[in-house]
PDB file of C-alpha atoms in Angstrom:
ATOM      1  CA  UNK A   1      14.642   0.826  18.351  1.00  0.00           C
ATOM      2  CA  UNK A   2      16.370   2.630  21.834  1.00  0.00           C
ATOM      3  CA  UNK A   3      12.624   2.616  22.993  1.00  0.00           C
ATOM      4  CA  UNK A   4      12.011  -1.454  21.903  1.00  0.00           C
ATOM      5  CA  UNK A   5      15.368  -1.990  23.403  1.00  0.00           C
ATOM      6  CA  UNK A   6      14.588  -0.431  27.076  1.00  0.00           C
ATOM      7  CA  UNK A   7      10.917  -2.839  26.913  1.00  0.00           C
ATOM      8  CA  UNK A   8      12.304  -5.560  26.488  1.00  0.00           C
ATOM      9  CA  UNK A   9      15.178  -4.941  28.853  1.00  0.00           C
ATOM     10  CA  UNK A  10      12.509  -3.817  31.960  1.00  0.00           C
ATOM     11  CA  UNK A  11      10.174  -7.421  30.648  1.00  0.00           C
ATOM     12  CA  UNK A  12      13.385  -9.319  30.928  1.00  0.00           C
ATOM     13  CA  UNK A  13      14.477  -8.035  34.194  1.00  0.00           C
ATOM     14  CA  UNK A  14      10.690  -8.097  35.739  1.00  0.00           C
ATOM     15  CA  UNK A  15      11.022 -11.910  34.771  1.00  0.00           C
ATOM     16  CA  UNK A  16      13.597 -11.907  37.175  1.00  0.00           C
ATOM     17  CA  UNK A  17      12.216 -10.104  39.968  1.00  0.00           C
ATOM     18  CA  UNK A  18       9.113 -12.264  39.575  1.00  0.00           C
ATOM     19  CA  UNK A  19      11.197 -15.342  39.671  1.00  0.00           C
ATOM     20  CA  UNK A  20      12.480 -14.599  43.262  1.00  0.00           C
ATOM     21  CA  UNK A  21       9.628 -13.496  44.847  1.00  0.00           C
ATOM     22  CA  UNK A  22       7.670 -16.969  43.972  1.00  0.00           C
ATOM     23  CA  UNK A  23       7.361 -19.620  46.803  1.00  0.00           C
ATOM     24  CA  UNK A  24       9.652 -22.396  46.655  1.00  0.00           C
ATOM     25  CA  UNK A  25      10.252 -25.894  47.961  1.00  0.00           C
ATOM     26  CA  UNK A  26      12.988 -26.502  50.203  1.00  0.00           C
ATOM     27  CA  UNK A  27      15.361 -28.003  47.563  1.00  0.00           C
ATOM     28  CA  UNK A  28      14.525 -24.679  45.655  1.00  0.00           C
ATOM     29  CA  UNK A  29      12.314 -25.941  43.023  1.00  0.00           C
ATOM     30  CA  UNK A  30       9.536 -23.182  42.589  1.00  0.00           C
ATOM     31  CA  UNK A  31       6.284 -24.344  43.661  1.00  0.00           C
ATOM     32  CA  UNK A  32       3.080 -24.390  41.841  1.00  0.00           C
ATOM     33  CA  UNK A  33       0.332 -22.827  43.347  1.00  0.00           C
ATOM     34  CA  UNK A  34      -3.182 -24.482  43.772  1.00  0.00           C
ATOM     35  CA  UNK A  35      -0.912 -27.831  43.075  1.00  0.00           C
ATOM     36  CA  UNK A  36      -0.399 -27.525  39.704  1.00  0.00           C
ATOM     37  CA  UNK A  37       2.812 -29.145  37.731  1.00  0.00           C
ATOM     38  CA  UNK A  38       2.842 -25.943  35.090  1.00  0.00           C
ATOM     39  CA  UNK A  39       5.374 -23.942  36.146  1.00  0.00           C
ATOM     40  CA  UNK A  40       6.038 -21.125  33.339  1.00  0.00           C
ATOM     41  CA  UNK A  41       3.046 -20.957  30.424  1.00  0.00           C
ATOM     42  CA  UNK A  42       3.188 -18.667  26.762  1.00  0.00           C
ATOM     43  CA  UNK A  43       0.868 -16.669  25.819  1.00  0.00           C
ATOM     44  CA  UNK A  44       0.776 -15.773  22.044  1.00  0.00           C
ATOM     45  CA  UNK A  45      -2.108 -13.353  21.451  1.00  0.00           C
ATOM     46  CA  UNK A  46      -4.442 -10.567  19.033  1.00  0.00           C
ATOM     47  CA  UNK A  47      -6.763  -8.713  19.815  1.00  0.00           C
ATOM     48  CA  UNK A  48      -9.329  -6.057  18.859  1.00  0.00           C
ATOM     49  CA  UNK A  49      -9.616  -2.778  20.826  1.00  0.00           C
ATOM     50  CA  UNK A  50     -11.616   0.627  21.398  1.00  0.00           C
ATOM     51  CA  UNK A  51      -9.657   3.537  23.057  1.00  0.00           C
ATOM     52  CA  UNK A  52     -11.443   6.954  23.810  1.00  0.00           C
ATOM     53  CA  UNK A  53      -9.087   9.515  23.563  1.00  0.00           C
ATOM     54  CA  UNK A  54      -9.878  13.947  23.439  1.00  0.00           C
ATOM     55  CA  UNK A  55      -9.788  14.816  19.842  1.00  0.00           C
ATOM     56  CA  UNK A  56     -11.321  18.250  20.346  1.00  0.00           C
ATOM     57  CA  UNK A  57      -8.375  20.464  19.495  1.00  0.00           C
ATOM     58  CA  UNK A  58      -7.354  18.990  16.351  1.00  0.00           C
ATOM     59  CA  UNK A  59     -11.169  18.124  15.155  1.00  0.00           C
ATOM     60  CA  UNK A  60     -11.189  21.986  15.463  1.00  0.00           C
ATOM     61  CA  UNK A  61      -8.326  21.933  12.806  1.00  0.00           C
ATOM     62  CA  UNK A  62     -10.075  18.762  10.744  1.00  0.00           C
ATOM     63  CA  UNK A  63     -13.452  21.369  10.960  1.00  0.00           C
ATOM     64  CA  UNK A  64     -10.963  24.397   9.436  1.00  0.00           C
ATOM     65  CA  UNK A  65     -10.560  22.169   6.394  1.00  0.00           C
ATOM     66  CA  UNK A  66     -14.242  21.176   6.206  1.00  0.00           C
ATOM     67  CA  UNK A  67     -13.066  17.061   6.881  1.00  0.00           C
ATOM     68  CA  UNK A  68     -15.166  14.620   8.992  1.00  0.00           C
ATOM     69  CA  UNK A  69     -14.214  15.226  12.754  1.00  0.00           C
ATOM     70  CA  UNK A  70     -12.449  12.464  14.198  1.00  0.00           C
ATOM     71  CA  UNK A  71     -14.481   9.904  16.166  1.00  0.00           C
ATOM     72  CA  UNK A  72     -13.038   9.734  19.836  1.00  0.00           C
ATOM     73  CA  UNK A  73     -13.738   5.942  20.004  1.00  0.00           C
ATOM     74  CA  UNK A  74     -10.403   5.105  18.509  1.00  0.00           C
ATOM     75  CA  UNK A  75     -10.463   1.686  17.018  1.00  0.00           C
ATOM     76  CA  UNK A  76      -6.856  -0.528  17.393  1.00  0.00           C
ATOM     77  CA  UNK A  77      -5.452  -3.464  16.394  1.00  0.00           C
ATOM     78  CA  UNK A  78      -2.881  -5.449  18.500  1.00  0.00           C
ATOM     79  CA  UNK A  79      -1.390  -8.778  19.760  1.00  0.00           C
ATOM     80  CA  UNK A  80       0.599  -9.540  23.201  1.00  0.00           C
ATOM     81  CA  UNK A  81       3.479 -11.847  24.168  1.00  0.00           C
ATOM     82  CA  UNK A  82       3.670 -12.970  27.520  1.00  0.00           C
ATOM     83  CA  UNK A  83       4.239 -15.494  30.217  1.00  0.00           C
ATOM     84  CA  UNK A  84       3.017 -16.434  33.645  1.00  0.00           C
ATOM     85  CA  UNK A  85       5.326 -18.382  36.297  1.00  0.00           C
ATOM     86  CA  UNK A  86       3.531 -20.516  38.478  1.00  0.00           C
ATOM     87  CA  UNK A  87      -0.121 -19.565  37.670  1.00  0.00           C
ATOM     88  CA  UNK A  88       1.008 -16.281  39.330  1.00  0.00           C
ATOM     89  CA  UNK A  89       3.168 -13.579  38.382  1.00  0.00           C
ATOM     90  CA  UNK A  90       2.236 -12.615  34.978  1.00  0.00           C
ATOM     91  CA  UNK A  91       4.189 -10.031  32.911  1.00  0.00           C
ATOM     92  CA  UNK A  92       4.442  -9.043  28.553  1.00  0.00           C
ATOM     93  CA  UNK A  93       4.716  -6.860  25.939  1.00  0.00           C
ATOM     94  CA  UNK A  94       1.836  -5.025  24.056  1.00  0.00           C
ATOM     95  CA  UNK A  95       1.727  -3.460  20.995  1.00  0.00           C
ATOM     96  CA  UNK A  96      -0.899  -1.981  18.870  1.00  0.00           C
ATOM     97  CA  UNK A  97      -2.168  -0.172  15.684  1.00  0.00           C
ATOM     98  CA  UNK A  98      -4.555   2.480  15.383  1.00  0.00           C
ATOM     99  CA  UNK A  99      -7.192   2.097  12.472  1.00  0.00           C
ATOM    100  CA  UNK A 100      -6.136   4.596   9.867  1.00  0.00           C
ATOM    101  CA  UNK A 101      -8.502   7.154   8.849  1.00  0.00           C
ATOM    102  CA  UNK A 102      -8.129   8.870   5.434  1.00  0.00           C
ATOM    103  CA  UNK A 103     -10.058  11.914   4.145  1.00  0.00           C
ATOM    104  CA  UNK A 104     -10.056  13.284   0.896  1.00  0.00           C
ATOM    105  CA  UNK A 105      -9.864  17.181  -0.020  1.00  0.00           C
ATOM    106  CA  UNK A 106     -10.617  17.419  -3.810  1.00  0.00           C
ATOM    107  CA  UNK A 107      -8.779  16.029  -6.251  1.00  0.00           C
ATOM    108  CA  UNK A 108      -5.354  18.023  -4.981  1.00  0.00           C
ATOM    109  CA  UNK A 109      -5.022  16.930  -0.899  1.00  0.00           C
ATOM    110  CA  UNK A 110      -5.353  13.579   1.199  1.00  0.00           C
ATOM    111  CA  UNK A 111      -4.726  13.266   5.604  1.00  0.00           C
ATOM    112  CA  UNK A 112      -4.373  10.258   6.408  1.00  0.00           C
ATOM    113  CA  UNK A 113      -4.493   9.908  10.602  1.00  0.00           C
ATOM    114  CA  UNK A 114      -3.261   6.912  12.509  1.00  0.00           C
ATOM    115  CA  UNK A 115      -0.715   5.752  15.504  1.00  0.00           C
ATOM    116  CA  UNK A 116       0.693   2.811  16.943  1.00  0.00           C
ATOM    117  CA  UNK A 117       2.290   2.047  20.443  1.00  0.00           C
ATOM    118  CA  UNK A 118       4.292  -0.591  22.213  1.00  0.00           C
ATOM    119  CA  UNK A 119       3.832  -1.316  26.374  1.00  0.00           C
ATOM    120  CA  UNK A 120       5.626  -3.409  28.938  1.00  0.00           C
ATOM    121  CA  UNK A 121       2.997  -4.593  31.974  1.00  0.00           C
ATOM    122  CA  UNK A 122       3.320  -6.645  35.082  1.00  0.00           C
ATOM    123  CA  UNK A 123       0.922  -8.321  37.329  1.00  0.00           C
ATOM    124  CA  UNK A 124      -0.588 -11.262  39.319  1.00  0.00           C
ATOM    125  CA  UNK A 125      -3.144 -13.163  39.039  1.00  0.00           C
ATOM    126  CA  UNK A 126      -5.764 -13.771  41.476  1.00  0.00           C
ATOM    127  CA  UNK A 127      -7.757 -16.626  40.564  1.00  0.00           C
ATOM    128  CA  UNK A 128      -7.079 -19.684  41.876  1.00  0.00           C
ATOM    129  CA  UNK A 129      -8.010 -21.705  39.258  1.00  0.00           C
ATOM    130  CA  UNK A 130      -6.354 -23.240  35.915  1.00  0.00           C
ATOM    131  CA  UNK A 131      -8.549 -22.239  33.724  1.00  0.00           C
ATOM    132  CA  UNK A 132      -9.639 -18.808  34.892  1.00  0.00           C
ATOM    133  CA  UNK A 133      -6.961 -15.598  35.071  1.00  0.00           C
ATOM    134  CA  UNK A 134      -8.159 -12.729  36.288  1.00  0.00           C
ATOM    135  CA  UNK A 135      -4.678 -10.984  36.404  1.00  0.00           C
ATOM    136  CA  UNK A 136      -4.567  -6.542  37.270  1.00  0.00           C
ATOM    137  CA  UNK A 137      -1.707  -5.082  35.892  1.00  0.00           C
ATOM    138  CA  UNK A 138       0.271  -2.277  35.572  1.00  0.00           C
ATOM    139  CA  UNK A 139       2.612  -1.076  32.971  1.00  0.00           C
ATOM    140  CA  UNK A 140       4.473   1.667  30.527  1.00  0.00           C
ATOM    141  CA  UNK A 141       5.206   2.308  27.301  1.00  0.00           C
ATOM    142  CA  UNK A 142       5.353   4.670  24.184  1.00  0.00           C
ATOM    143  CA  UNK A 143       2.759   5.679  21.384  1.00  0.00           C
ATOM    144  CA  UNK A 144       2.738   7.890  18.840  1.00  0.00           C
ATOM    145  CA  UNK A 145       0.403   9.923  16.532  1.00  0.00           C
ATOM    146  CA  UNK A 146       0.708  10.624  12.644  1.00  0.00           C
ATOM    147  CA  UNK A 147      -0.967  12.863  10.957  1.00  0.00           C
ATOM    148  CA  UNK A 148       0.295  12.520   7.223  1.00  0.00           C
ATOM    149  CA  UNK A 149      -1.055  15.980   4.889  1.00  0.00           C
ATOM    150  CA  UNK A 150      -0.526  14.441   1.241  1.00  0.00           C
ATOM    151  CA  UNK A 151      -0.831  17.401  -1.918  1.00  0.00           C
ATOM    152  CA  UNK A 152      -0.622  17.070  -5.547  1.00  0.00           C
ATOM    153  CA  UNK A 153       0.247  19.628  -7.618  1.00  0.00           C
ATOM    154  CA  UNK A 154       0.257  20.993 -11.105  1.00  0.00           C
ATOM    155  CA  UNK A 155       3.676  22.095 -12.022  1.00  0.00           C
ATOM    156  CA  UNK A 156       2.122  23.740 -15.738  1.00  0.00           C
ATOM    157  CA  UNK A 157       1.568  21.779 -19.124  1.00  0.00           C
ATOM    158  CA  UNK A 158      -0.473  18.630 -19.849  1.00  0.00           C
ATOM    159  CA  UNK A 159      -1.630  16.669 -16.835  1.00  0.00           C
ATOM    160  CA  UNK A 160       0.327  13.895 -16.962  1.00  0.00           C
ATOM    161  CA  UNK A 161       3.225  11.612 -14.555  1.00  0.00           C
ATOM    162  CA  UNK A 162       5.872  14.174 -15.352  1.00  0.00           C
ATOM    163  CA  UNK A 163       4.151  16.996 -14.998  1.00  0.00           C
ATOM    164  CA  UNK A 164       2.993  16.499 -11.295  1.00  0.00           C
ATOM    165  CA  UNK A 165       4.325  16.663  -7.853  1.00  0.00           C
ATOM    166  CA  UNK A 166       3.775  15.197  -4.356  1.00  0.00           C
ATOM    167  CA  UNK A 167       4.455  17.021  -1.470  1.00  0.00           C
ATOM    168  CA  UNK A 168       3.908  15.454   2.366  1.00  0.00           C
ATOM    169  CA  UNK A 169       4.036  17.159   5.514  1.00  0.00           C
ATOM    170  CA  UNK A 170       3.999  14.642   8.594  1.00  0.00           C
ATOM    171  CA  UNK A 171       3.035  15.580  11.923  1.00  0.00           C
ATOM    172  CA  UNK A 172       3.885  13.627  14.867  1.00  0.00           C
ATOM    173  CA  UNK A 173       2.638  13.551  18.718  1.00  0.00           C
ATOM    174  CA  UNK A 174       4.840  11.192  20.570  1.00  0.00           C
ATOM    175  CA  UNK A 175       4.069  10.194  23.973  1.00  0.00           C
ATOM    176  CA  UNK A 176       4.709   8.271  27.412  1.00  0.00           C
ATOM    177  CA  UNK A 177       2.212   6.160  28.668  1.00  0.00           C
ATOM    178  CA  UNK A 178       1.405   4.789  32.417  1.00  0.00           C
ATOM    179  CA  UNK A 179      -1.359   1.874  32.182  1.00  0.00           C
ATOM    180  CA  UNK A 180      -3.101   0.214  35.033  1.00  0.00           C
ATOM    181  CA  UNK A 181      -6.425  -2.315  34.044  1.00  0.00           C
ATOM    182  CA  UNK A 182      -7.431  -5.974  34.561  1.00  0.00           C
ATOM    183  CA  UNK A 183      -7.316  -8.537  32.022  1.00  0.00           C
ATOM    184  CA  UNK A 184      -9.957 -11.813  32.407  1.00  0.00           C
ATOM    185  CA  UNK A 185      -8.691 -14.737  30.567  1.00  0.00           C
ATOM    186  CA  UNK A 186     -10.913 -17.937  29.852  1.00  0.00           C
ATOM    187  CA  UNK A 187      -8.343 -21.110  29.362  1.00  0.00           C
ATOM    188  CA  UNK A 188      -9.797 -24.270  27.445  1.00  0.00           C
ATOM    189  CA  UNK A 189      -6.975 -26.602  26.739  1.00  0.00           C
ATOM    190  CA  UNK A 190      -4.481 -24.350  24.656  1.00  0.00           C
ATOM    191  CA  UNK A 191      -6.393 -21.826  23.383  1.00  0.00           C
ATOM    192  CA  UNK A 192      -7.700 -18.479  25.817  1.00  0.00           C
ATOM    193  CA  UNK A 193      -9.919 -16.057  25.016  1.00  0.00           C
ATOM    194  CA  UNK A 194     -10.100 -13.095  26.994  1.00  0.00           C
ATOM    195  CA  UNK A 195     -11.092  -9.691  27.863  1.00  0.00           C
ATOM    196  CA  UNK A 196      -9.666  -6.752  28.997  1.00  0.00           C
ATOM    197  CA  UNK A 197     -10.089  -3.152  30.442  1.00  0.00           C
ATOM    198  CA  UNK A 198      -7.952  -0.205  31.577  1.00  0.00           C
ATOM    199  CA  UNK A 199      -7.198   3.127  31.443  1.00  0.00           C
ATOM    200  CA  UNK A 200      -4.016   4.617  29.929  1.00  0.00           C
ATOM    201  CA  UNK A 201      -2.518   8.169  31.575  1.00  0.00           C
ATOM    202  CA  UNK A 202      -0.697  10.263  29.158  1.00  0.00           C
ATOM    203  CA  UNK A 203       2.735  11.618  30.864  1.00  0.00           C
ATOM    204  CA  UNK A 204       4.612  13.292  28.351  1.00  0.00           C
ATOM    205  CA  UNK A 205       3.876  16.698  26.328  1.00  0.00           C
ATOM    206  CA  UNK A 206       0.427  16.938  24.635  1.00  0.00           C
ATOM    207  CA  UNK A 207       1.622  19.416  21.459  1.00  0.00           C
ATOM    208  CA  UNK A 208       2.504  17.813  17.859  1.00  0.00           C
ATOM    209  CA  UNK A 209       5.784  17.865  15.856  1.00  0.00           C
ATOM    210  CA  UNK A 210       7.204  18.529  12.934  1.00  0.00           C
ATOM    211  CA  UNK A 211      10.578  17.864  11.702  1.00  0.00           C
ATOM    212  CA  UNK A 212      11.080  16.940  15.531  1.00  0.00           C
ATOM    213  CA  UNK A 213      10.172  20.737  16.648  1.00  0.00           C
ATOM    214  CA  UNK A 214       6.824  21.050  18.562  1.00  0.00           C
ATOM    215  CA  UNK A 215       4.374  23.186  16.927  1.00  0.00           C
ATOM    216  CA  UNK A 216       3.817  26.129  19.232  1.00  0.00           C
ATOM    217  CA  UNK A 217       0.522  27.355  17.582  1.00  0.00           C
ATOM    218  CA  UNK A 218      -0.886  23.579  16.718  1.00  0.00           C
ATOM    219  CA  UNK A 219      -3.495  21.685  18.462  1.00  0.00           C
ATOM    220  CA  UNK A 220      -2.169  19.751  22.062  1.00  0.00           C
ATOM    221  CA  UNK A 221      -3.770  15.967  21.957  1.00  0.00           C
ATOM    222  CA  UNK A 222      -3.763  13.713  24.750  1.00  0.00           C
ATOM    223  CA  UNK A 223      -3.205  10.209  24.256  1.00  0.00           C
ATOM    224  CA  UNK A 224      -4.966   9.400  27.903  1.00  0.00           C
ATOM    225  CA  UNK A 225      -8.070   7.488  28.046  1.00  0.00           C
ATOM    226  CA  UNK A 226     -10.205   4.366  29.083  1.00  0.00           C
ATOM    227  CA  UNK A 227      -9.894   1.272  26.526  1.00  0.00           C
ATOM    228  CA  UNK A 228     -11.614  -2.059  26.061  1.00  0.00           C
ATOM    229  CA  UNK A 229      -9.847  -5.155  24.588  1.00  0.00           C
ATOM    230  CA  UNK A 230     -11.288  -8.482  23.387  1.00  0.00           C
ATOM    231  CA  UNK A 231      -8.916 -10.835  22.453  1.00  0.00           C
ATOM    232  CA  UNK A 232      -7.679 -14.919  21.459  1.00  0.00           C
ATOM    233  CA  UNK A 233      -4.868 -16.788  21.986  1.00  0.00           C
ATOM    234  CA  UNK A 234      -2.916 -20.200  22.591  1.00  0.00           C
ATOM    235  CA  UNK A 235      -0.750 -20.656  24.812  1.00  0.00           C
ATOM    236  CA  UNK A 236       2.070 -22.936  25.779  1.00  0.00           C
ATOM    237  CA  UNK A 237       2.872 -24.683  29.139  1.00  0.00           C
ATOM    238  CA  UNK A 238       5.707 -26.487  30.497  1.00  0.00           C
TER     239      UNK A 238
END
């Protein structure tokens, strides 16, 4: 919640900055640019991504366990809120899902992998038209890794509901993101579809957790990588 907190905070306060620096009349009204009467416009969005990412060290550990190694084309799930003031400064909030993989060991053990993150970005757009936004950005955020390990056991007697037990061990690989890309955004009356590309830097330390300890002897997985995003939306102008 701290980390949702200081996003929105930073989106709030870019508003602001974004505000000021746009050219206004000399009463002070802001002015359009290209002529336009839309001043501030919504964007409500989803969208379907691909993120590479360097699975190596922990595929090592999937390979250990004879699983399926994980496939570094890392499929996500995701929607965006944001605005753009005067067909200009643009700026929102990301947030996404990793596809979950699970893999089965026997009857006895399940690991389920999967993530999710959450990213602030600010930018401009360049195109001078209303229907076209071709808008780089930059931006940070926060994602993080789970790695769930899932075991049944036997505790004796007939194999029944009272005579098991479920144990879990979750691993976690938290992490600070930078992001810089360009997002292309075709506008048809209220609805946009769009597409978008970048590449995410990974600041923070690469080792897992458990319990909120890092793992000294465990895999170290990077969260940075190129990604691809196609996406729809509507938006709202006023």
């Amino acid at each position: 919640m701290k980390t949702l907190a200081t996003l929105l905070l930073i989106a709030i306060t870019t508003m602001g900055i974004a505000q000021q620096t746009i050219p206004n009349y000399d009463d002070g009204r802001p002015m359009p640019r290209g002529g336009y009467n839309d001043v501030f416009a919504l964007h409500f969005e989803g969208h379907y991504g691909i993120q590479l990412m360097d699975y190596n060290a922990l595929n090592a550990q999937y390979l250990s366990l004879d699983l399926q190694p994980l496939d570094e084309r890392q499929v996500f799930y995701g929607g965006h809120f944001g605005g753009t003031l005067n067909e200009s400064a643009s700026m929102g909030i990301n947030f996404f899902l990793l596809e979950k993989n699970t893999q089965q060991i026997g009857d006895s053990m399940q690991v389920v992998f999967g993530g999710y993150g959450i990213k602030t970005s600010i930018g401009g757009d360049l195109a001078p038209m209303e229907f076209l936004e071709v808008v780089p950005y930059f931006g940070y955020g926060f994602s993080r890794l789970k790695l769930t390990q899932t075991t049944i056991r036997n505790d004796g007697g007939n194999a029944g509901f009272f005579q098991t037990r479920q144990e879990e061990i979750i691993n976690r690989n938290p992490a600070v993101i930078l992001d810089v890309g360009i997002a292309n955004r075709i506008n048809i009356k209220f609805i946009s579809i769009g597409i978008r590309g970048g590449y995410q830097i990974d600041v923070s330390n690469k080792r897992w957790r458990y319990d909120g300890h890092r793992i000294s002897g465990g895999p170290k997985t990077s969260l940075s990588g190129m990604y691809g995003i196609i996406s729809a939306s509507f938006f709202i102008r006023s």
